[in-house]
JSON list of C-alpha atoms in Angstrom, two decimals:
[
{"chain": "A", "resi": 1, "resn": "UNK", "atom": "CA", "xyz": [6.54, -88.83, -87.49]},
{"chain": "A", "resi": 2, "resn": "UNK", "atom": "CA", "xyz": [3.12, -89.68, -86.47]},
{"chain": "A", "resi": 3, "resn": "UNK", "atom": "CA", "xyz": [2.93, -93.21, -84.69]},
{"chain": "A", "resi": 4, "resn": "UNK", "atom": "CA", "xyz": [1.52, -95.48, -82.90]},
{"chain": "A", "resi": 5, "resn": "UNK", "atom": "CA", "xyz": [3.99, -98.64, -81.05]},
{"chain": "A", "resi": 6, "resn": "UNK", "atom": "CA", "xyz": [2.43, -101.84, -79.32]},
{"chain": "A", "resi": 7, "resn": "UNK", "atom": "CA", "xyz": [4.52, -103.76, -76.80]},
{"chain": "A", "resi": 8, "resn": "UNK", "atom": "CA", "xyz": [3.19, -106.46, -74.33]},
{"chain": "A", "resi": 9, "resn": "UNK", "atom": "CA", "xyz": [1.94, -109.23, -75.85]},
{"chain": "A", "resi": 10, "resn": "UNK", "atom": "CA", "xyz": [3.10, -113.13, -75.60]},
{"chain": "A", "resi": 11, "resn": "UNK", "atom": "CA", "xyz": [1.71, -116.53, -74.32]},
{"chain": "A", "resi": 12, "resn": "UNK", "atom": "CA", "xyz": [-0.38, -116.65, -71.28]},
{"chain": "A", "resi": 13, "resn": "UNK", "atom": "CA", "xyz": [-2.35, -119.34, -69.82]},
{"chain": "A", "resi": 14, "resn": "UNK", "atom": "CA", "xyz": [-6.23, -119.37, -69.75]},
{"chain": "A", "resi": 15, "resn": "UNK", "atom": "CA", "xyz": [-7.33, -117.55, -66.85]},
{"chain": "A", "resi": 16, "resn": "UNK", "atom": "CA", "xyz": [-4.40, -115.36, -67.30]},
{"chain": "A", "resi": 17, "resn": "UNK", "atom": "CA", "xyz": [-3.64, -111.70, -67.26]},
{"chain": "A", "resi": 18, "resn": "UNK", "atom": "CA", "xyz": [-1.63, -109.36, -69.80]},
{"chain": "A", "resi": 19, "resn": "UNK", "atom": "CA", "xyz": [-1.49, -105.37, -69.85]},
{"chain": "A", "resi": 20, "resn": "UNK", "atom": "CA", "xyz": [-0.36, -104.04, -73.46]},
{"chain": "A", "resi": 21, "resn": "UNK", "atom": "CA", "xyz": [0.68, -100.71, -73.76]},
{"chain": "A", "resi": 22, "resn": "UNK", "atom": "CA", "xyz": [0.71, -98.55, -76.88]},
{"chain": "A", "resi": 23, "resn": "UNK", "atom": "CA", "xyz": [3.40, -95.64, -76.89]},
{"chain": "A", "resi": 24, "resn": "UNK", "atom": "CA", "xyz": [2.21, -92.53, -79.12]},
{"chain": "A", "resi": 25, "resn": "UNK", "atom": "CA", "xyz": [4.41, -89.97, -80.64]},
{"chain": "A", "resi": 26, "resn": "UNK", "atom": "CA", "xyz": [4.48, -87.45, -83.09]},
{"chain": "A", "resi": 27, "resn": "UNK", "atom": "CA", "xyz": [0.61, -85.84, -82.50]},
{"chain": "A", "resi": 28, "resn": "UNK", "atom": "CA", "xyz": [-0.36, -84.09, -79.34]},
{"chain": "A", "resi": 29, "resn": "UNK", "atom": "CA", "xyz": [-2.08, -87.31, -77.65]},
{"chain": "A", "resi": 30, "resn": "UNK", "atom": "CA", "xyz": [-4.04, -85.76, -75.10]},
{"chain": "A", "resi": 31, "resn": "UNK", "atom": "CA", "xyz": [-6.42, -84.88, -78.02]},
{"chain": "A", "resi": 32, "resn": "UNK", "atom": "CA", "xyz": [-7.17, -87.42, -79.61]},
{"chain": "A", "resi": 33, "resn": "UNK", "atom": "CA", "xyz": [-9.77, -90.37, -78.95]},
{"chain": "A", "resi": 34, "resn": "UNK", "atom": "CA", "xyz": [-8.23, -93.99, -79.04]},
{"chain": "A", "resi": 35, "resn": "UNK", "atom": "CA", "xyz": [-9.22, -97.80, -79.37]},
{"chain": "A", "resi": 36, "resn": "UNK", "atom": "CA", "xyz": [-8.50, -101.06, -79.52]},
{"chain": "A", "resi": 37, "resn": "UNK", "atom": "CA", "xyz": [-8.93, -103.10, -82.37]},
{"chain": "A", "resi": 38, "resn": "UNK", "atom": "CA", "xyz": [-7.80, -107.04, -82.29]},
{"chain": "A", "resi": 39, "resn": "UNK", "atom": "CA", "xyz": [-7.72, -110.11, -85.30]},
{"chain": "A", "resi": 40, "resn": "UNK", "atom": "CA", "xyz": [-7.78, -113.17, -84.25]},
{"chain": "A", "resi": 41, "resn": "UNK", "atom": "CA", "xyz": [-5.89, -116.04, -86.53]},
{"chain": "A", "resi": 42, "resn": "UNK", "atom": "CA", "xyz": [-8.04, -116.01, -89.75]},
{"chain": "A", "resi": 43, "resn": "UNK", "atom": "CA", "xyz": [-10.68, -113.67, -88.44]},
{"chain": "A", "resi": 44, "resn": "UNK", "atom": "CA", "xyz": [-11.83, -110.30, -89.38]},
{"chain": "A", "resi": 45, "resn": "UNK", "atom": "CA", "xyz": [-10.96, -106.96, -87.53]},
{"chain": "A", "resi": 46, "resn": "UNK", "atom": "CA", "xyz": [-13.41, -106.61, -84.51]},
{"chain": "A", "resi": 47, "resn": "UNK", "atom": "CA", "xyz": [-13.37, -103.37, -82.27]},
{"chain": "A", "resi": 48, "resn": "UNK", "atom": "CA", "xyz": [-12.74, -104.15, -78.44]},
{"chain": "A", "resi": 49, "resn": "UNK", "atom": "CA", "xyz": [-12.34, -100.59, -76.43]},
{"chain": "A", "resi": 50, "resn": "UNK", "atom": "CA", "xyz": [-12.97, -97.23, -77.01]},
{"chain": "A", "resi": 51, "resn": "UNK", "atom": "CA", "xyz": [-11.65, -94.02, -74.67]},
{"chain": "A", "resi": 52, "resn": "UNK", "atom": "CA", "xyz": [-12.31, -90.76, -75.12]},
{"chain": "A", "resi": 53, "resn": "UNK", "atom": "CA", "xyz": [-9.66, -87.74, -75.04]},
{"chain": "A", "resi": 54, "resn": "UNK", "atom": "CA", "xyz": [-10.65, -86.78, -71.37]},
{"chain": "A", "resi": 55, "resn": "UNK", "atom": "CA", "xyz": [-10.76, -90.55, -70.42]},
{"chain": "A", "resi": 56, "resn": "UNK", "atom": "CA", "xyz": [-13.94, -90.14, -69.01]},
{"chain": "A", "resi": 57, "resn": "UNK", "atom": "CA", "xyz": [-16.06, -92.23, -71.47]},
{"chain": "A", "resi": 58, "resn": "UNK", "atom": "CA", "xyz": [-14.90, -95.64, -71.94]},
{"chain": "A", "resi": 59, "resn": "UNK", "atom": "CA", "xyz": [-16.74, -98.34, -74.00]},
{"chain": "A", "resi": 60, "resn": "UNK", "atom": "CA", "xyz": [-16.16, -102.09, -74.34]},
{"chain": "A", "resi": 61, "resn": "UNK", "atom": "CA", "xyz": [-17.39, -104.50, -76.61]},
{"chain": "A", "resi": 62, "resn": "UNK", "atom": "CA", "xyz": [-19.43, -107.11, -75.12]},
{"chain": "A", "resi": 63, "resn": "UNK", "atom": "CA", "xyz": [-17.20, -110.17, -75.13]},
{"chain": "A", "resi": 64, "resn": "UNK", "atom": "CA", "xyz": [-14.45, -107.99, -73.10]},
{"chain": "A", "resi": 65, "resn": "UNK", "atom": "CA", "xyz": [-16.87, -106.79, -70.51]},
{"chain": "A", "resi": 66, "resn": "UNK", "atom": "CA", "xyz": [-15.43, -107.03, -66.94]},
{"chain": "A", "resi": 67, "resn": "UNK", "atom": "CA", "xyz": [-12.47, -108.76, -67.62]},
{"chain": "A", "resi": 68, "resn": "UNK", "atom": "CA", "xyz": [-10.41, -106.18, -69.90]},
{"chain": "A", "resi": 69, "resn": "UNK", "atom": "CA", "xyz": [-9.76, -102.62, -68.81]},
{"chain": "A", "resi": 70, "resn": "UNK", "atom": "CA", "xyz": [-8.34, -99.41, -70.68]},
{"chain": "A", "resi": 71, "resn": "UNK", "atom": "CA", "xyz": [-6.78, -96.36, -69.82]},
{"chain": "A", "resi": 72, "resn": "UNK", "atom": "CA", "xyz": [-4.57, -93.54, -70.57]},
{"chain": "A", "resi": 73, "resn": "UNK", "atom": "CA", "xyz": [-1.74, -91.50, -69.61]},
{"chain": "A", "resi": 74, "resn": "UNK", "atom": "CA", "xyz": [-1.37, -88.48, -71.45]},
{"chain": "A", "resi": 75, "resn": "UNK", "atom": "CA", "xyz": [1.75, -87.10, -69.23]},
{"chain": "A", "resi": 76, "resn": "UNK", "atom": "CA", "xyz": [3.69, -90.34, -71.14]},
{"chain": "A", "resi": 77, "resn": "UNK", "atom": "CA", "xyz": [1.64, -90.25, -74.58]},
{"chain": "A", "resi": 78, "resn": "UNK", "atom": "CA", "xyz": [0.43, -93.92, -73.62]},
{"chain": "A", "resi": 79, "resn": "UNK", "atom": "CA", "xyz": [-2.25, -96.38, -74.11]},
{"chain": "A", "resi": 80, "resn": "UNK", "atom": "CA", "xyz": [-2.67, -99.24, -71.95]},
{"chain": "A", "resi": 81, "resn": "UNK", "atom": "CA", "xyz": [-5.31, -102.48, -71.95]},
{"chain": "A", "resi": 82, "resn": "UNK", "atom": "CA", "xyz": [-5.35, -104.65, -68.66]},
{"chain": "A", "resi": 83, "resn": "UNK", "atom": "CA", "xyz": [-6.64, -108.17, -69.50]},
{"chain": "A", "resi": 84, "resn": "UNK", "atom": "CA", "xyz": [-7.80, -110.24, -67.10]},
{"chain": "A", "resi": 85, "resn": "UNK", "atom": "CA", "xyz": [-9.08, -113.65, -66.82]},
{"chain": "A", "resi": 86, "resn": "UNK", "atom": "CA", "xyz": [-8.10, -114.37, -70.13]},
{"chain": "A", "resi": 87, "resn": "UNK", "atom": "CA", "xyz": [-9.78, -116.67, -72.69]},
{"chain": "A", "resi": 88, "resn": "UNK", "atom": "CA", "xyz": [-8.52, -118.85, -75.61]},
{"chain": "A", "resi": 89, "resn": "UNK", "atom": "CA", "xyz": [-10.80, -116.70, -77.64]},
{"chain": "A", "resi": 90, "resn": "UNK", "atom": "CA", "xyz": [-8.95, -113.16, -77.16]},
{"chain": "A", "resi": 91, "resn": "UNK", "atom": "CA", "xyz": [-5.74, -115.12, -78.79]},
{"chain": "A", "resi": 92, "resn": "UNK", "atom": "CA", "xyz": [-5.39, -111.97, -81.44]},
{"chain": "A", "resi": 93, "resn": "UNK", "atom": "CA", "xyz": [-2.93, -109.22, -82.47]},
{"chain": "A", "resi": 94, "resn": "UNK", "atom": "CA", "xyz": [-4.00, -106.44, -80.61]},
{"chain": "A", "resi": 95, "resn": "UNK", "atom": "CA", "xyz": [-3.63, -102.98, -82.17]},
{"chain": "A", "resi": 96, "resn": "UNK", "atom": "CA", "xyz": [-4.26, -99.16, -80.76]},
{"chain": "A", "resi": 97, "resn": "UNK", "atom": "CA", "xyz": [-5.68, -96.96, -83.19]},
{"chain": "A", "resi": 98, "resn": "UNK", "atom": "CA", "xyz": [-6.29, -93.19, -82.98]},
{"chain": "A", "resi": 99, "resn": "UNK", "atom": "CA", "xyz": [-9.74, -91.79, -84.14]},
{"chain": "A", "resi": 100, "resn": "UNK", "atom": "CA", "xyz": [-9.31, -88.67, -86.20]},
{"chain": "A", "resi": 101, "resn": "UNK", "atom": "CA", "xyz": [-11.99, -85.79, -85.87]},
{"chain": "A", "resi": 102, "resn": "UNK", "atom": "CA", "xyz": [-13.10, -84.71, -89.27]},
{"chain": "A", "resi": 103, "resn": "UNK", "atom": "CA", "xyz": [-15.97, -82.14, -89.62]},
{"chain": "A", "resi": 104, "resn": "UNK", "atom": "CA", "xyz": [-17.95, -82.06, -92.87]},
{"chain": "A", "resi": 105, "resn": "UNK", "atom": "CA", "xyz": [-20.84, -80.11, -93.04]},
{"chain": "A", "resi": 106, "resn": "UNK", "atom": "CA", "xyz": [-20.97, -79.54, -89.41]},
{"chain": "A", "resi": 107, "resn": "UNK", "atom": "CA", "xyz": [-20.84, -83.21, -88.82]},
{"chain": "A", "resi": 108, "resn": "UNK", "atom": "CA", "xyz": [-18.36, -84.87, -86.98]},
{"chain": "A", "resi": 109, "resn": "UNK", "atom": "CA", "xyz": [-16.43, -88.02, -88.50]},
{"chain": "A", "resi": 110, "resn": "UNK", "atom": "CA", "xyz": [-13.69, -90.04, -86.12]},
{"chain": "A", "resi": 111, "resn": "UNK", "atom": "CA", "xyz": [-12.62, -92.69, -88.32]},
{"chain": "A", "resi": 112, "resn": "UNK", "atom": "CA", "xyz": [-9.30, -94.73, -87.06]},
{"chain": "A", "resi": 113, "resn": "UNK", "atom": "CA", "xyz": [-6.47, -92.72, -89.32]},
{"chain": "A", "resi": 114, "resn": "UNK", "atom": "CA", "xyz": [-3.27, -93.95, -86.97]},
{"chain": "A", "resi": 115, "resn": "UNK", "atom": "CA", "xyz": [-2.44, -97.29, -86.71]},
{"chain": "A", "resi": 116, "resn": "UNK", "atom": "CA", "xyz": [0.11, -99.43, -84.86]},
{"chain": "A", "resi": 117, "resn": "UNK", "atom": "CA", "xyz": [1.89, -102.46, -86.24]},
{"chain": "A", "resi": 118, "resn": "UNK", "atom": "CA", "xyz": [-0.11, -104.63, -83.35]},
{"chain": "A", "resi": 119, "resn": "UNK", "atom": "CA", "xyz": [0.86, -106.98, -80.45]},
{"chain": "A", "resi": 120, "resn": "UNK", "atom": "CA", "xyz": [-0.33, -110.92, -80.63]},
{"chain": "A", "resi": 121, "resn": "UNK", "atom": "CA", "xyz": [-1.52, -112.29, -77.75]},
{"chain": "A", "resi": 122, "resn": "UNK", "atom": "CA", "xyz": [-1.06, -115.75, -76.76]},
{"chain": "A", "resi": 123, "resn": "UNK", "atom": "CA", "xyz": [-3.90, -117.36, -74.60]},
{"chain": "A", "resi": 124, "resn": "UNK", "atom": "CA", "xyz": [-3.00, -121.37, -74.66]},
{"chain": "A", "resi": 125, "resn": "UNK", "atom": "CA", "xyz": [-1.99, -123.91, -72.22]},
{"chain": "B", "resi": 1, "resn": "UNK", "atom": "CA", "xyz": [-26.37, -103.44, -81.79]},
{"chain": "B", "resi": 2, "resn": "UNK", "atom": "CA", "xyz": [-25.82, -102.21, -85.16]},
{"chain": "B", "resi": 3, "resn": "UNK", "atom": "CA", "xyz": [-25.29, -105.55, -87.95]},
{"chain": "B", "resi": 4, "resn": "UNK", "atom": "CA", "xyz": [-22.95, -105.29, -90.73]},
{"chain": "B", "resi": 5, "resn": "UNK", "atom": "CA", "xyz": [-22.90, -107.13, -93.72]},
{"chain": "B", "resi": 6, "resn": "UNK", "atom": "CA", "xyz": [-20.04, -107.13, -96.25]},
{"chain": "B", "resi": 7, "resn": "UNK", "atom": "CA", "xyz": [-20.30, -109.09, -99.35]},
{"chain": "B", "resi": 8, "resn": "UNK", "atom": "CA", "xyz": [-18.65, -110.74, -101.54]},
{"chain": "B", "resi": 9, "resn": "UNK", "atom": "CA", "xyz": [-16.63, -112.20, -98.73]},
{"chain": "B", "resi": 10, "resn": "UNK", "atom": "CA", "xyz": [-13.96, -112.65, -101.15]},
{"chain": "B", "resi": 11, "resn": "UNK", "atom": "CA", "xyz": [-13.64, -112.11, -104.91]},
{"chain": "B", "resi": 12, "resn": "UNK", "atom": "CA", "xyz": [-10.73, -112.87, -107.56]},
{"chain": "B", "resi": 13, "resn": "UNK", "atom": "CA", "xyz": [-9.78, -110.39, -110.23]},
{"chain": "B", "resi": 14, "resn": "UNK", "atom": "CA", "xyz": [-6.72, -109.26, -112.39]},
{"chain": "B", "resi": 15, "resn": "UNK", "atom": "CA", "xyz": [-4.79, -105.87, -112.63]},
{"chain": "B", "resi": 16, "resn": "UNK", "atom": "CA", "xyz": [-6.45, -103.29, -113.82]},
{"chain": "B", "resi": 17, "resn": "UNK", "atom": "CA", "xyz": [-10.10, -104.92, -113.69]},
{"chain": "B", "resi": 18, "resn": "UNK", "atom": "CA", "xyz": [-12.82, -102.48, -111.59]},
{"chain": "B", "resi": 19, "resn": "UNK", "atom": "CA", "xyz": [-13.64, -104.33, -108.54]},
{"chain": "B", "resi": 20, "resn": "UNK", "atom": "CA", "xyz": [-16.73, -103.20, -106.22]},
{"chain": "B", "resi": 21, "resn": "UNK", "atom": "CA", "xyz": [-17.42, -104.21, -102.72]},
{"chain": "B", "resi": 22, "resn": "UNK", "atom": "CA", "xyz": [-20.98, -103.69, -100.83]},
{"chain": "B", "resi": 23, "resn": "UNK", "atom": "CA", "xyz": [-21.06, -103.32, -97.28]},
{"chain": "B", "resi": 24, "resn": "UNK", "atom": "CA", "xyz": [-24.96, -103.14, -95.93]},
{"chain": "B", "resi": 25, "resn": "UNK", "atom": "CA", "xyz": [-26.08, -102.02, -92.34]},
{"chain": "B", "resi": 26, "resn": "UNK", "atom": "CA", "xyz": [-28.92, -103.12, -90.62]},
{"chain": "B", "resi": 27, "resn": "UNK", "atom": "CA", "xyz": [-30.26, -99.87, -89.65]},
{"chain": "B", "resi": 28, "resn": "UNK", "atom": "CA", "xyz": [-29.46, -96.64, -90.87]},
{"chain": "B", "resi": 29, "resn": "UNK", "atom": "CA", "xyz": [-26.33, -94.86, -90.27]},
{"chain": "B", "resi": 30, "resn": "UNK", "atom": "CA", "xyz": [-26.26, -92.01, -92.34]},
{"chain": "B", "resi": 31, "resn": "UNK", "atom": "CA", "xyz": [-22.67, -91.78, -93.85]},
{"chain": "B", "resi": 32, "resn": "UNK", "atom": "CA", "xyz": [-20.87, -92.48, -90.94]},
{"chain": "B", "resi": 33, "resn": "UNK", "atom": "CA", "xyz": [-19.32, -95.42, -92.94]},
{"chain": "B", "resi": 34, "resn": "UNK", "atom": "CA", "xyz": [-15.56, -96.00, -93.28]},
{"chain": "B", "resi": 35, "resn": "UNK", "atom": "CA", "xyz": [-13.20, -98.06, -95.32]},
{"chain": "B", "resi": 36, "resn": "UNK", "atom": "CA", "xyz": [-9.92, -99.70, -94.62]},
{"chain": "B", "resi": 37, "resn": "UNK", "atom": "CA", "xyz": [-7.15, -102.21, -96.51]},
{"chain": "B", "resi": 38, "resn": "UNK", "atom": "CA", "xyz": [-5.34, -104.53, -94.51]},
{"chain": "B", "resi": 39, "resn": "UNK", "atom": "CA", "xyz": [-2.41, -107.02, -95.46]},
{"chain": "B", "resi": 40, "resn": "UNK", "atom": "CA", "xyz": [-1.03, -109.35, -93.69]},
{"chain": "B", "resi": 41, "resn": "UNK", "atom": "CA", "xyz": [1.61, -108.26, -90.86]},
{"chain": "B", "resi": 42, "resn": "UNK", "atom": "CA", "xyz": [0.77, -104.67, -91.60]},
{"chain": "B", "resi": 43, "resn": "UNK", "atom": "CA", "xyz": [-1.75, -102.00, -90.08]},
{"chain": "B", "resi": 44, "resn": "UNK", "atom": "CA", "xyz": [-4.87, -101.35, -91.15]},
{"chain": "B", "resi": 45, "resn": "UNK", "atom": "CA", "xyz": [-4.73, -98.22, -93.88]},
{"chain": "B", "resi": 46, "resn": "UNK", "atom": "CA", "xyz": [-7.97, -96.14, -93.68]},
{"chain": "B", "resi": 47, "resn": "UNK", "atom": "CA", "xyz": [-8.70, -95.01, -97.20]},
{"chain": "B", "resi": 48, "resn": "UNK", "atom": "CA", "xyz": [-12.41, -94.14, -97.51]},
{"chain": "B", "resi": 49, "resn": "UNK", "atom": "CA", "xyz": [-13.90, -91.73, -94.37]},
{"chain": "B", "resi": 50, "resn": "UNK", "atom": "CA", "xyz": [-17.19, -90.78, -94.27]},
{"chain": "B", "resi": 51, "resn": "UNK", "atom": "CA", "xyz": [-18.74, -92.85, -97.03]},
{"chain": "B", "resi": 52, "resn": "UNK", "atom": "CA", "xyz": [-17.07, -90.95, -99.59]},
{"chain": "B", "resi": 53, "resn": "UNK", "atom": "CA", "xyz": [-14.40, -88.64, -98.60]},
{"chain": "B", "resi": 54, "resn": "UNK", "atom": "CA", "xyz": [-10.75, -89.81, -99.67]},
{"chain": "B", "resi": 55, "resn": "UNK", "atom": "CA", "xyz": [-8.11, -89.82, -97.25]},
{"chain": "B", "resi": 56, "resn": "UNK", "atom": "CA", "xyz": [-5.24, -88.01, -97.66]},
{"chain": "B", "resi": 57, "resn": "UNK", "atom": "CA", "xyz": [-2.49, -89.98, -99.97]},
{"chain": "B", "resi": 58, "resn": "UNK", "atom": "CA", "xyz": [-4.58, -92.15, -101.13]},
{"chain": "B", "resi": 59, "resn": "UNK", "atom": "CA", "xyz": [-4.76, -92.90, -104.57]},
{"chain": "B", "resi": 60, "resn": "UNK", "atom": "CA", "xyz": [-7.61, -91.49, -106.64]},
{"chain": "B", "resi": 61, "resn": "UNK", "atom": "CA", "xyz": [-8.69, -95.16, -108.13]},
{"chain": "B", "resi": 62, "resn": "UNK", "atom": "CA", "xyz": [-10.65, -95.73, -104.82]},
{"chain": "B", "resi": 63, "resn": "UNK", "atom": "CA", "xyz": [-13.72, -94.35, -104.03]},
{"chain": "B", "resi": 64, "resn": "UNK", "atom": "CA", "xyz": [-16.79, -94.96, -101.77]},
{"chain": "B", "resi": 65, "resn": "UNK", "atom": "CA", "xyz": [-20.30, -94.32, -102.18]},
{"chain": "B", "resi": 66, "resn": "UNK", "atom": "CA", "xyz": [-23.89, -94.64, -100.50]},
{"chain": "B", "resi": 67, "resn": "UNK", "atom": "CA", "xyz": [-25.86, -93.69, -97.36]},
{"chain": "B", "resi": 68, "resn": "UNK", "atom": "CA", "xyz": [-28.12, -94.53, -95.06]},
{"chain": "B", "resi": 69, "resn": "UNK", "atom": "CA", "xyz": [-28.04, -98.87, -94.96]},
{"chain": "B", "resi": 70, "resn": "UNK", "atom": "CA", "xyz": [-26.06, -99.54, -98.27]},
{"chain": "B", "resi": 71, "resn": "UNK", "atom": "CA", "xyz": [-22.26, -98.33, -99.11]},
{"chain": "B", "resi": 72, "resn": "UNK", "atom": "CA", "xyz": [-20.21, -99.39, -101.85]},
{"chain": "B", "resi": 73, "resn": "UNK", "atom": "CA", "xyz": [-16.16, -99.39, -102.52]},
{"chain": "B", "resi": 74, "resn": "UNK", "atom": "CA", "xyz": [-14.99, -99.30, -105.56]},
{"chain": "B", "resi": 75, "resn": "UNK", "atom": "CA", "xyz": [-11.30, -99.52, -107.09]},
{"chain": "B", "resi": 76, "resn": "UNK", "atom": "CA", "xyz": [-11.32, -98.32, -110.79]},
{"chain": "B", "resi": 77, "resn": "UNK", "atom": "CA", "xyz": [-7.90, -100.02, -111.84]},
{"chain": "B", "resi": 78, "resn": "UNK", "atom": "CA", "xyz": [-6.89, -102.66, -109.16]},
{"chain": "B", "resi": 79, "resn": "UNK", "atom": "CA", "xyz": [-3.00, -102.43, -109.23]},
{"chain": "B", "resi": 80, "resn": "UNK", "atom": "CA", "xyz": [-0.90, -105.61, -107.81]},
{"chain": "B", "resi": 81, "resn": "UNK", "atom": "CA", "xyz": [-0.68, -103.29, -104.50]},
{"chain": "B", "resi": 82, "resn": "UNK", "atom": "CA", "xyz": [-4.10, -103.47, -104.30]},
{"chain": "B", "resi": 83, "resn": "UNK", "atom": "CA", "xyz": [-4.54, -107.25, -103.04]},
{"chain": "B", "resi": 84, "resn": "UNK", "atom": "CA", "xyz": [-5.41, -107.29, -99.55]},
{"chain": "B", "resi": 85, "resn": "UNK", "atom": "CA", "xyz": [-8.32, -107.63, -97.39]},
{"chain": "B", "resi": 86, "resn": "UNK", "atom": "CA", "xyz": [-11.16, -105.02, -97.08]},
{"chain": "B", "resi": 87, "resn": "UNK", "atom": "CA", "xyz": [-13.29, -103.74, -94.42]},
{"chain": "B", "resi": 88, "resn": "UNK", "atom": "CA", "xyz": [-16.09, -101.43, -93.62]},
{"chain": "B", "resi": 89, "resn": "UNK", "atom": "CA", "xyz": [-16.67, -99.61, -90.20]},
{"chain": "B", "resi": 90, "resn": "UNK", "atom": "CA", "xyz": [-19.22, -98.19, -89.04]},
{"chain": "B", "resi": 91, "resn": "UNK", "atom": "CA", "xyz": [-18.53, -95.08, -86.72]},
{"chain": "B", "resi": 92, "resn": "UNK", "atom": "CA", "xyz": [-22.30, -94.10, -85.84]},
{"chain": "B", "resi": 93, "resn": "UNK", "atom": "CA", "xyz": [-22.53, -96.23, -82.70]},
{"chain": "B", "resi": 94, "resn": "UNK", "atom": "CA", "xyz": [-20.68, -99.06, -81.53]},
{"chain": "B", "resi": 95, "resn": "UNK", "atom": "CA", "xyz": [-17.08, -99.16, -84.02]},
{"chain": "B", "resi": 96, "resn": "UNK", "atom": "CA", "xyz": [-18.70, -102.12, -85.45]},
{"chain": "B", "resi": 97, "resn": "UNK", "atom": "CA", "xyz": [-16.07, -104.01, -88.42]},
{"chain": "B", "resi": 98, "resn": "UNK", "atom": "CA", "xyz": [-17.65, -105.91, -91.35]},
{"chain": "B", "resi": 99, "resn": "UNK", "atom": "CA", "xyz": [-16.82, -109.43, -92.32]},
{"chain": "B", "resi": 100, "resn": "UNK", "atom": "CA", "xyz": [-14.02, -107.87, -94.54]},
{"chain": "B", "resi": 101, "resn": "UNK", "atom": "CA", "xyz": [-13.50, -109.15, -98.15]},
{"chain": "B", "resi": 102, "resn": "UNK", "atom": "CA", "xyz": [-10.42, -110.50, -99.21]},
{"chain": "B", "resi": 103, "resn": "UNK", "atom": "CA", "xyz": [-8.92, -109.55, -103.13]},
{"chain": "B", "resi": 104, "resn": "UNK", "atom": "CA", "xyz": [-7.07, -111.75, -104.31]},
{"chain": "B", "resi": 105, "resn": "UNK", "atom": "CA", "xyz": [-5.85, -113.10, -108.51]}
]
């Protein structure tokens, strides 16, 4: 079965730091392009990081910038997000999502077709 | 950065009423548009790729239209599984979520 499985997530204290992890089975990881996606409490979805399959191009939305970092580990099929210096504003569930590559017409479309249950985060004194 | 504007923000309807939700860009992104349903304490589902392509398992009452700035979802027969919050992505630059719009009775 094709999945995606969050773990790391719980209350941390402003300035904190939290890594969440997101275990992948089922596909052949390495392949595949990956993000994370958070909600916070009666917000909408909002993108946060983007990796490519190689790792080598990594993207960050702007509120994120400097203080969260992700990476991969395709030996172990994993996902990981290092948060730093942590703000009562990224109190969210996080989830990892897998972009799909989907060529019509030449074109190719990577919308988010795998996604994890999520992981809240807790930033609150 | 690349705007996106998803109206109505939320909307009430009944089973099997046809419900339609707009999702504008503010500069063009050809079709690169995608659709998802969320419900509380679940993943996101995608259901819509592409503007208009249907992903796989998904029933045949959804359906997405439009390109360029304006993209439209539309459910034919809303079904009591259908109430849940939706949201438009665009996947031309920056992953960019719209407001989503929540369905409700």
């Amino acid at each position: 079965e094709v999945q995606l499985v969050e773990s790391g997530g719980g209350l941390v204290q402003p300035g904190g730091s939290l890594r969440l992890s997101c275990a992948a089975s089922g596909f052949t990881f390495s392949s595949y392009q990956m993000s994370w996606v958070r909600q916070a409490p009666g917000k909408g979805l909002e993108w946060v990081s983007y990796i490519s399959s190689s790792g080598r191009t990594i993207y960050y939305v702007d509120s994120v910038k400097g203080r969260f970092t992700v990476s991969r580990d395709d030996a172990n099929n994993s996902l990981s997000l290092q948060m730093n210096s942590l703000r009562a504003g990224d109190t969210a569930i996080y989830y990892c999502a897998r972009a799909s590559s989907i060529t019509i017409f030449g074109v190719v479309h990577r919308p988010f077709d795998i996604w994890g249950q999520g992981t809240m985060v807790t930033v609150s004194s | 950065d690349i705007q996106m504007t998803q109206s109505p923000s939320s909307l009430s309807a009944s089973v099997g009423d046809r419900v339609t939700i707009t999702c504008r860009t503010s500069q063009s992104i050809a079709n690169y548009l995608n659709w998802y349903q969320h419900k509380p304490g679940k993943a996101p589902k995608l259901l819509i790729y592409a503007a208009s392509s249907l992903q796989s398992g998904v029933p045949s009452r959804f359906s997405g239209s439009g390109a360029g700035t304006d993209f439209t979802l539309t459910i034919s027969s809303l079904q009591p599984e259908d109430f849940a919050t939706y949201y438009c992505q665009e996947n031309y630059s920056s992953l960019t979520f719209g407001g989503g719009t929540k369905v409700e009775i």
